[in-house]
Amino acid sequence: MADKYERMLELLAQADDWVTASELADDLGVTTRSVRSYVAAAKTAAQPLPIVIASTSGYRLNREAYGEFLDRARTRGDIAGTPQERVHHLVRRLTELDDGIDVFALADTLFVSESTLEADLRKVKTIADTAGASLERTGSRVRLIGTEGSRRRLLSSLLQAESSRGVIDLDALENEFGLTALGAFKAELMQALEAEGFFVNEYGVDAVLLHIAIAVDRARRDQHLSDANVHPDPQHVAVVDVLRRLTHEHYDVELNAADLEYLARLLVTRVVAPGNRAAETPVIDPDDRDTVDRIVTQVLDEYSVDFRDDAFMTRFAIHLGNLVARARDNARSRNPLTRSIKSSYPLIFDIAVFIASIVQRERDITVDDDEISYIALHLGSHLERASRREQRVTCSIVCPSYYDLHQILRKKVEEELGDQLTIEYVVTRSDVDPRDLASELVITTVPTGAVREGVVVVQPFLTDDDIDAIRQAASRARRQRRRAGIADELLEYFDERLFFATPPGDDPESIIRGLGAALVEVGAADEAYVEGALERERMSSTAFTETLAVPHAMGLTANRTAIALALCPNPVTWGDARVSVVAFIAFSADGRARFQPLFDQFVNVFAARRDVAGLARDSGDFAGFIAHLARLIDES
């Protein structure tokens, strides 16, 4: 129960509204009766305040009580009541004691049976194997066999697995290793690195702080990495100096050369990138630059998205080199934004998957979802800069002439909203009808009764409220522009022959094959496309939201664009999600320019869990589905 219980609390922590028992049951893969038992446990876990509040609308988190619950969990010390806590306790004891532990004595200490502790040890063995260590059994004693590096990887894997959604809790680290003011250490570390001229990726800092905390704890026990074969990297000198100074000042420990070089490599490959004032000019591996050149060319061919920009390609080549180094060191870089990137920017994430497949193939490494999300961040930041001009809303200003009042108004609008608006006309007459102006937005100082979407009446001298009203109107105009171009387009790709009221299978592969067979039958795709979709699914789950899976092949290689869709009244497990709708999309090379808005809009429509559950439950036939979908698009 413990794992499901904690997962339920995480789901409620992510929700902004009430969540029903059936929705929680779908996500957890349990019955509503089990959900009610978890809620009952939560109501008594944090007296006098319950963690979960219940009403006729469902359940929601009492965030104050949840915070107290997490605080107590951090300070539980050596209590080992749950399987997860016992595994944690075993790992800490095994990494600290060279002569190992006595299983029988420890079982008595923890008040559990020997068979229970043996089951816990099997879990520890799995984690240890992944870290490059092993367990050695002699009678009742168990020892951890491995290098100092493997012991540190074991501790890191354990603590990262326990972190919530990939976010390292600094308070928990302080409690775990008896450190103080880790937040202050982090702030000073970032300031020092920035002072050396580096750009700092804060998403990766906390993961490296975990390794620093482990290194400090091990150094206090006089357990260091072997420095027999250390070869300091000249580009790490500035980072090593910062680490040596700060660990000594804050924690009065002396890390050896191997400790410092290892931590510096983690910072360089996960956290910092050379800036304009970096102490050393970055050395880019020619193989990395060649790979990036090929990637950019193939992305342009497959997706018609152009990343041919020297600055971007240089930054991405550095990132690629670091990614490969992390993979070969088996040093996973957690990304707390993975889920939100995947659901909010599906096309960018899909291009990142395509890039990851090239890197995997060329470098013989494995690229997981967290690393794919970091690739997507690089892509997205570049595209965002390139698209700002294209996203501007056209605008006309109506301001009757009175000295230079209209010029003052225009200047103010450009200063405050120039990145969102393109001013087409400034009309200085008072008798103009806003309906006669073709701009998407009309900003007018003249009160008007004319009914037209996108008219904002403002004061001659813009107030903060006026600026907010214009910004909101511009946002609505962008949304309407996007919707107008997509809603009709989206419905063109549905076909009654490709609609399934229930899924043609009971797992991702069988459903993909069933939907793929329908696409092949209508001539939209061939068997190679279906196999490509299965290969894409193995790279990274296509459950882009908690409720929607969008299997598809990498690239636009279908005969024509079409969508085979299955409703799942009983949600299907898909990766780490449970989905209610599966849409197998066959994308062709025709209409590539429409690919991104179509793909993004389709995923956005299915982002609301309650709407999707209603769609899957209430759409018994194709006509009903189309009517329901049209309403969701209109309201999105």
CSV table of N, CA and C in Angstrom, one decimal, residues 229-302:
chain,number,residue,atom,x,y,z
A,229,ASN,N,45.2,7.1,-10.3
A,229,ASN,CA,45.2,7.3,-11.8
A,229,ASN,C,44.4,8.6,-12.2
A,230,VAL,N,44.4,9.6,-11.4
A,230,VAL,CA,43.7,10.8,-11.7
A,230,VAL,C,44.5,11.6,-12.7
A,231,HIS,N,43.8,12.1,-13.7
A,231,HIS,CA,44.4,12.9,-14.7
A,231,HIS,C,43.5,14.2,-14.8
A,232,PRO,N,43.9,15.3,-14.0
A,232,PRO,CA,43.1,16.5,-14.0
A,232,PRO,C,42.9,17.1,-15.4
A,233,ASP,N,41.7,17.5,-15.7
A,233,ASP,CA,41.4,18.2,-16.9
A,233,ASP,C,41.7,19.6,-16.8
A,234,PRO,N,42.5,20.2,-17.7
A,234,PRO,CA,42.8,21.6,-17.6
A,234,PRO,C,41.6,22.5,-17.6
A,235,GLN,N,40.5,22.1,-18.2
A,235,GLN,CA,39.3,22.9,-18.3
A,235,GLN,C,38.5,22.8,-17.0
A,236,HIS,N,38.9,22.0,-16.0
A,236,HIS,CA,38.2,21.9,-14.8
A,236,HIS,C,38.9,22.7,-13.7
A,237,VAL,N,40.0,23.3,-13.9
A,237,VAL,CA,40.8,24.0,-12.9
A,237,VAL,C,40.0,25.0,-12.1
A,238,ALA,N,39.2,25.8,-12.8
A,238,ALA,CA,38.5,26.9,-12.1
A,238,ALA,C,37.4,26.2,-11.2
A,239,VAL,N,36.7,25.2,-11.7
A,239,VAL,CA,35.7,24.5,-11.0
A,239,VAL,C,36.2,23.8,-9.8
A,240,VAL,N,37.4,23.1,-9.9
A,240,VAL,CA,38.0,22.4,-8.8
A,240,VAL,C,38.4,23.4,-7.7
A,241,ASP,N,38.9,24.5,-8.1
A,241,ASP,CA,39.3,25.5,-7.1
A,241,ASP,C,38.1,26.0,-6.3
A,242,VAL,N,37.0,26.2,-7.0
A,242,VAL,CA,35.7,26.6,-6.3
A,242,VAL,C,35.3,25.6,-5.3
A,243,LEU,N,35.3,24.3,-5.8
A,243,LEU,CA,34.8,23.2,-4.9
A,243,LEU,C,35.7,23.0,-3.7
A,244,ARG,N,37.0,23.1,-3.9
A,244,ARG,CA,38.0,22.9,-2.8
A,244,ARG,C,37.8,24.0,-1.7
A,245,ARG,N,37.6,25.2,-2.2
A,245,ARG,CA,37.4,26.3,-1.2
A,245,ARG,C,36.1,26.2,-0.5
A,246,LEU,N,35.0,26.0,-1.2
A,246,LEU,CA,33.7,26.0,-0.5
A,246,LEU,C,33.5,24.8,0.4
A,247,THR,N,34.0,23.6,0.0
A,247,THR,CA,33.8,22.4,0.9
A,247,THR,C,34.7,22.6,2.2
A,248,HIS,N,35.8,23.2,2.1
A,248,HIS,CA,36.6,23.5,3.2
A,248,HIS,C,36.0,24.5,4.1
A,249,GLU,N,35.5,25.6,3.5
A,249,GLU,CA,34.9,26.7,4.3
A,249,GLU,C,33.7,26.3,5.0
A,250,HIS,N,32.8,25.6,4.3
A,250,HIS,CA,31.5,25.3,4.9
A,250,HIS,C,31.5,24.0,5.8
A,251,TYR,N,32.3,23.0,5.4
A,251,TYR,CA,32.2,21.7,6.1
A,251,TYR,C,33.5,21.2,6.7
A,252,ASP,N,34.6,22.0,6.6
A,252,ASP,CA,35.9,21.7,7.2
A,252,ASP,C,36.4,20.3,6.8
A,253,VAL,N,36.2,20.0,5.5
A,253,VAL,CA,36.8,18.7,5.0
A,253,VAL,C,37.8,19.0,3.9
A,254,GLU,N,38.7,18.1,3.7
A,254,GLU,CA,39.7,18.2,2.6
A,254,GLU,C,39.4,17.1,1.6
A,255,LEU,N,38.8,17.4,0.5
A,255,LEU,CA,38.6,16.4,-0.5
A,255,LEU,C,39.9,16.2,-1.3
A,256,ASN,N,40.2,14.9,-1.7
A,256,ASN,CA,41.4,14.7,-2.4
A,256,ASN,C,41.2,15.0,-3.9
A,257,ALA,N,42.3,14.8,-4.6
A,257,ALA,CA,42.2,15.2,-6.1
A,257,ALA,C,41.2,14.5,-6.8
A,258,ALA,N,41.0,13.2,-6.5
A,258,ALA,CA,40.0,12.3,-7.2
A,258,ALA,C,38.6,12.8,-6.9
A,259,ASP,N,38.3,13.1,-5.6
A,259,ASP,CA,37.0,13.6,-5.3
A,259,ASP,C,36.7,14.9,-6.0
A,260,LEU,N,37.7,15.8,-6.0
A,260,LEU,CA,37.4,17.1,-6.6
A,260,LEU,C,37.3,17.0,-8.1
A,261,GLU,N,38.1,16.2,-8.8
A,261,GLU,CA,38.0,16.0,-10.2
A,261,GLU,C,36.7,15.4,-10.6
A,262,TYR,N,36.2,14.4,-9.8
A,262,TYR,CA,34.9,13.7,-10.1
A,262,TYR,C,33.8,14.7,-10.0
A,263,LEU,N,33.8,15.5,-8.9
A,263,LEU,CA,32.7,16.5,-8.7
A,263,LEU,C,32.7,17.6,-9.8
A,264,ALA,N,33.9,18.0,-10.2
A,264,ALA,CA,34.1,19.0,-11.2
A,264,ALA,C,33.5,18.5,-12.5
A,265,ARG,N,33.8,17.2,-12.8
A,265,ARG,CA,33.3,16.6,-14.1
A,265,ARG,C,31.7,16.6,-14.0
A,266,LEU,N,31.2,16.3,-12.9
A,266,LEU,CA,29.7,16.3,-12.8
A,266,LEU,C,29.1,17.7,-13.0
A,267,LEU,N,29.8,18.7,-12.4
A,267,LEU,CA,29.3,20.1,-12.7
A,267,LEU,C,29.5,20.5,-14.1
A,268,VAL,N,30.6,20.1,-14.7
A,268,VAL,CA,30.8,20.5,-16.1
A,268,VAL,C,29.9,19.8,-17.1
A,269,THR,N,29.5,18.6,-16.8
A,269,THR,CA,28.7,17.8,-17.7
A,269,THR,C,27.2,18.0,-17.4
A,270,ARG,N,26.8,18.5,-16.2
A,270,ARG,CA,25.4,18.6,-15.9
A,270,ARG,C,24.9,20.0,-15.6
A,271,VAL,N,25.8,20.9,-15.2
A,271,VAL,CA,25.3,22.1,-14.6
A,271,VAL,C,25.8,23.4,-15.3
A,272,VAL,N,27.1,23.4,-15.7
A,272,VAL,CA,27.6,24.7,-16.2
A,272,VAL,C,27.9,24.5,-17.7
A,273,ALA,N,27.8,25.7,-18.4
A,273,ALA,CA,28.2,25.8,-19.8
A,273,ALA,C,29.0,27.0,-19.9
A,274,PRO,N,30.0,27.0,-20.8
A,274,PRO,CA,30.9,28.2,-20.9
A,274,PRO,C,30.1,29.4,-21.4
A,275,GLY,N,30.4,30.5,-20.7
A,275,GLY,CA,29.8,31.8,-21.1
A,275,GLY,C,30.8,32.7,-21.8
A,276,ASN,N,30.5,33.9,-22.0
A,276,ASN,CA,31.4,34.8,-22.7
A,276,ASN,C,32.7,35.1,-21.9
A,277,ARG,N,32.6,34.9,-20.6
A,277,ARG,CA,33.7,35.2,-19.7
A,277,ARG,C,34.3,34.0,-19.1
A,278,ALA,N,34.0,32.8,-19.6
A,278,ALA,CA,34.5,31.5,-19.0
A,278,ALA,C,36.0,31.5,-19.0
A,279,ALA,N,36.5,30.9,-17.9
A,279,ALA,CA,38.0,31.0,-17.7
A,279,ALA,C,38.7,30.3,-18.8
A,280,GLU,N,38.1,29.2,-19.4
A,280,GLU,CA,38.8,28.5,-20.5
A,280,GLU,C,37.9,28.5,-21.7
A,281,THR,N,38.5,28.6,-22.9
A,281,THR,CA,37.7,28.4,-24.1
A,281,THR,C,37.2,27.0,-24.2
A,282,PRO,N,35.9,26.7,-24.4
A,282,PRO,CA,35.5,25.3,-24.5
A,282,PRO,C,36.1,24.6,-25.7
A,283,VAL,N,36.5,23.4,-25.5
A,283,VAL,CA,37.0,22.6,-26.6
A,283,VAL,C,35.9,21.7,-27.0
A,284,ILE,N,35.5,21.8,-28.3
A,284,ILE,CA,34.4,21.0,-28.8
A,284,ILE,C,35.0,19.8,-29.6
A,285,ASP,N,34.6,18.6,-29.3
A,285,ASP,CA,35.1,17.5,-30.0
A,285,ASP,C,34.6,17.5,-31.4
A,286,PRO,N,35.5,17.4,-32.4
A,286,PRO,CA,35.1,17.4,-33.8
A,286,PRO,C,34.0,16.4,-34.1
A,287,ASP,N,34.0,15.2,-33.5
A,287,ASP,CA,33.0,14.2,-33.7
A,287,ASP,C,31.6,14.7,-33.2
A,288,ASP,N,31.6,15.5,-32.1
A,288,ASP,CA,30.3,16.0,-31.6
A,288,ASP,C,29.8,17.1,-32.6
A,289,ARG,N,30.7,17.9,-33.1
A,289,ARG,CA,30.2,18.9,-34.1
A,289,ARG,C,29.7,18.2,-35.3
A,290,ASP,N,30.4,17.2,-35.8
A,290,ASP,CA,29.9,16.5,-37.0
A,290,ASP,C,28.5,15.8,-36.8
A,291,THR,N,28.4,15.3,-35.6
A,291,THR,CA,27.1,14.7,-35.3
A,291,THR,C,26.0,15.7,-35.3
A,292,VAL,N,26.2,16.9,-34.7
A,292,VAL,CA,25.2,17.9,-34.6
A,292,VAL,C,24.9,18.4,-36.1
A,293,ASP,N,25.9,18.5,-36.9
A,293,ASP,CA,25.7,18.9,-38.3
A,293,ASP,C,24.7,17.9,-39.0
A,294,ARG,N,25.0,16.6,-38.8
A,294,ARG,CA,24.1,15.6,-39.4
A,294,ARG,C,22.7,15.7,-38.7
A,295,ILE,N,22.6,15.9,-37.4
A,295,ILE,CA,21.3,16.0,-36.8
A,295,ILE,C,20.5,17.1,-37.3
A,296,VAL,N,21.1,18.3,-37.5
A,296,VAL,CA,20.4,19.5,-38.0
A,296,VAL,C,19.8,19.2,-39.4
A,297,THR,N,20.7,18.6,-40.2
A,297,THR,CA,20.2,18.3,-41.6
A,297,THR,C,19.1,17.3,-41.6
A,298,GLN,N,19.2,16.2,-40.8
A,298,GLN,CA,18.1,15.2,-40.8
A,298,GLN,C,16.8,15.8,-40.2
A,299,VAL,N,16.9,16.6,-39.2
A,299,VAL,CA,15.7,17.2,-38.6
A,299,VAL,C,15.0,18.1,-39.6
A,300,LEU,N,15.8,18.9,-40.4
A,300,LEU,CA,15.2,19.7,-41.4
A,300,LEU,C,14.5,18.8,-42.5
A,301,ASP,N,15.1,17.7,-42.9
A,301,ASP,CA,14.5,16.8,-43.9
A,301,ASP,C,13.3,16.2,-43.3
A,302,GLU,N,13.3,15.7,-42.1
A,302,GLU,CA,12.1,15.0,-41.5
A,302,GLU,C,11.0,15.8,-41.0
